[in-house]
Amino acid sequence: MNSKKQYSLSFIFGLILFIILVPSFAGCSSQSGKLKTRDLAILRVDGSSIGISAEIAATEEERAQGLMYRRELPPGKGMLFVFDRDQVMNFWMKNTLIPLSIAYISSDGLILEIHHMKPHSEAPVRSGRSARYALEVPQGWFETENIKAGDRLLLENL
């Protein structure tokens, strides 16, 4: 009788853990599983190119979430924020745990400017001109890959 009681308590405890943890894990899953990822290329002024795999944040909800709460972003990976019109942009780093660099990009793919952003900062990082896209990558990736304002994001794969 005692072993049955112990088995029942173990079963109930396991079931309770399952009920509590499964929704928690589902809620904590990274947004990367939901977003489309595209392999894109950046064409440098010198004619060479570099590839990047970017998650596409195209809806208001996806753009609002961005890269918040991510603990890592490997080199060669990023997030491309897509807007439906050209506009002056403001990005911040609230709830963003990793240092990022951001490139503001025109509707034809021209990289207009690049900025560095600090984790958790609520200071807006404003584009100096109207842009259609913003590409966030691990901080320093643009420099490492020799990507500068004047280079061009190829938009064919969007």
Coordinates of C-alpha atoms in Angstrom, one line a residue:
M1 CA 0.0 0.0 0.0
N2 CA 2.8 2.4 0.8
S3 CA 4.5 1.9 -2.6
K4 CA 1.2 2.6 -4.4
K5 CA 0.8 5.8 -2.3
Q6 CA 4.4 6.8 -3.2
Y7 CA 3.8 6.1 -6.9
S8 CA 0.6 8.1 -6.8
L9 CA 2.4 11.1 -5.2
S10 CA 5.3 10.8 -7.7
F11 CA 2.8 10.7 -10.6
I12 CA 0.8 13.7 -9.3
F13 CA 4.0 15.7 -8.6
G14 CA 5.3 14.9 -12.1
L15 CA 1.9 15.9 -13.6
I16 CA 1.9 19.2 -11.7
L17 CA 5.4 19.9 -12.9
F18 CA 4.4 19.2 -16.5
I19 CA 1.4 21.4 -16.3
I20 CA 3.5 24.3 -14.8
L21 CA 6.6 24.0 -17.0
V22 CA 5.3 23.3 -20.4
P23 CA 3.4 26.6 -20.8
S24 CA 6.5 28.4 -19.3
F25 CA 8.8 26.9 -21.9
A26 CA 6.4 27.7 -24.7
G27 CA 6.3 31.3 -23.5
C28 CA 10.0 31.5 -23.2
S29 CA 10.8 30.2 -26.6
S30 CA 12.8 32.6 -28.7
Q31 CA 11.0 34.6 -31.3
S32 CA 13.3 33.2 -33.9
G33 CA 11.1 30.2 -34.3
K34 CA 8.3 32.4 -35.4
L35 CA 10.0 34.8 -37.8
K36 CA 11.0 34.1 -41.3
T37 CA 14.7 34.0 -41.9
R38 CA 16.3 35.1 -45.1
D39 CA 19.8 34.7 -46.4
L40 CA 20.7 38.2 -47.6
A41 CA 23.9 39.7 -49.1
I42 CA 25.5 43.1 -48.6
L43 CA 27.4 44.4 -51.6
R44 CA 30.4 46.5 -50.6
V45 CA 31.5 49.6 -52.6
D46 CA 34.6 47.6 -53.8
G47 CA 32.3 45.0 -55.5
S48 CA 32.8 42.2 -52.9
S49 CA 29.9 40.9 -50.9
I50 CA 29.2 39.3 -47.5
G51 CA 26.2 37.1 -46.6
I52 CA 24.0 37.5 -43.5
S53 CA 21.2 35.4 -42.3
A54 CA 18.5 37.8 -41.0
E55 CA 15.2 37.2 -39.2
I56 CA 12.6 39.4 -40.8
A57 CA 10.5 41.6 -38.4
A58 CA 7.8 43.0 -40.7
T59 CA 4.8 43.4 -38.4
E60 CA 4.3 46.0 -35.6
E61 CA 4.4 43.2 -33.0
E62 CA 7.6 41.6 -34.5
R63 CA 9.3 45.0 -34.7
A64 CA 8.3 45.9 -31.1
Q65 CA 9.7 42.6 -29.8
G66 CA 12.9 42.8 -31.9
L67 CA 15.9 41.1 -30.2
M68 CA 14.7 41.8 -26.7
Y69 CA 15.6 39.1 -24.1
R70 CA 18.0 37.3 -26.4
R71 CA 21.1 36.1 -24.7
E72 CA 23.2 35.8 -27.8
L73 CA 23.3 36.6 -31.5
P74 CA 26.1 34.9 -33.4
P75 CA 28.2 36.7 -36.0
G76 CA 26.6 36.6 -39.4
K77 CA 23.1 36.6 -37.9
G78 CA 20.8 39.6 -37.5
M79 CA 17.3 41.0 -37.6
L80 CA 16.0 43.1 -40.5
F81 CA 13.2 45.5 -39.5
V82 CA 11.0 46.1 -42.5
F83 CA 8.7 49.1 -42.7
D84 CA 6.0 49.9 -45.2
R85 CA 7.2 53.5 -45.9
D86 CA 10.3 55.6 -45.5
Q87 CA 10.6 57.4 -42.2
V88 CA 13.0 58.8 -39.6
M89 CA 13.5 55.9 -37.2
N90 CA 14.2 55.6 -33.5
F91 CA 15.4 52.4 -31.9
W92 CA 16.3 51.7 -28.3
M93 CA 17.7 48.8 -26.3
K94 CA 15.2 48.4 -23.5
N95 CA 15.2 44.8 -22.4
T96 CA 17.9 44.0 -24.9
L97 CA 20.7 42.0 -23.2
I98 CA 23.4 42.0 -25.9
P99 CA 25.3 44.9 -27.5
L100 CA 24.1 45.6 -31.1
S101 CA 25.0 47.7 -34.1
I102 CA 22.2 49.0 -36.3
A103 CA 22.4 50.1 -40.0
Y104 CA 19.6 52.3 -41.3
I105 CA 18.9 51.4 -44.9
S106 CA 17.0 53.2 -47.7
S107 CA 14.2 51.7 -49.7
D108 CA 16.7 50.8 -52.5
G109 CA 19.0 49.0 -50.0
L110 CA 21.7 51.7 -49.6
I111 CA 23.2 51.7 -46.1
L112 CA 22.8 55.3 -44.9
E113 CA 24.4 55.1 -41.5
I114 CA 25.6 52.7 -38.8
H115 CA 25.3 53.2 -35.0
H116 CA 26.4 51.2 -31.9
M117 CA 23.8 50.5 -29.2
K118 CA 24.3 49.7 -25.5
P119 CA 22.3 46.9 -23.8
H120 CA 19.3 48.1 -21.7
S121 CA 19.7 51.7 -22.9
E122 CA 16.4 53.6 -23.3
A123 CA 18.2 56.4 -25.2
P124 CA 16.8 56.6 -28.7
V125 CA 19.2 55.9 -31.6
R126 CA 17.7 58.1 -34.3
S127 CA 18.4 57.9 -38.0
G128 CA 19.6 61.1 -39.5
R129 CA 17.5 60.5 -42.7
S130 CA 14.4 58.7 -43.6
A131 CA 15.0 55.0 -44.1
R132 CA 12.8 51.9 -45.0
Y133 CA 14.9 49.2 -43.2
A134 CA 17.0 48.7 -40.1
L135 CA 19.4 45.9 -39.7
E136 CA 20.6 44.9 -36.2
V137 CA 23.7 42.7 -35.9
P138 CA 26.1 41.8 -33.0
Q139 CA 28.1 45.0 -32.1
G140 CA 31.2 45.3 -34.2
W141 CA 30.1 42.9 -37.0
F142 CA 29.9 45.7 -39.6
E143 CA 33.4 46.8 -38.8
T144 CA 34.8 43.2 -38.8
E145 CA 33.2 42.6 -42.2
N146 CA 34.3 46.1 -43.5
I147 CA 30.7 47.2 -44.1
K148 CA 30.1 50.9 -44.2
A149 CA 27.6 53.6 -45.2
G150 CA 27.5 53.5 -48.9
D151 CA 27.4 49.7 -49.2
R152 CA 24.2 48.1 -50.3
L153 CA 21.9 45.4 -48.9
L154 CA 20.6 43.3 -51.8
L155 CA 16.8 43.1 -51.4
E156 CA 16.1 40.3 -53.9
N157 CA 15.5 37.6 -51.3
L158 CA 13.0 39.6 -49.2

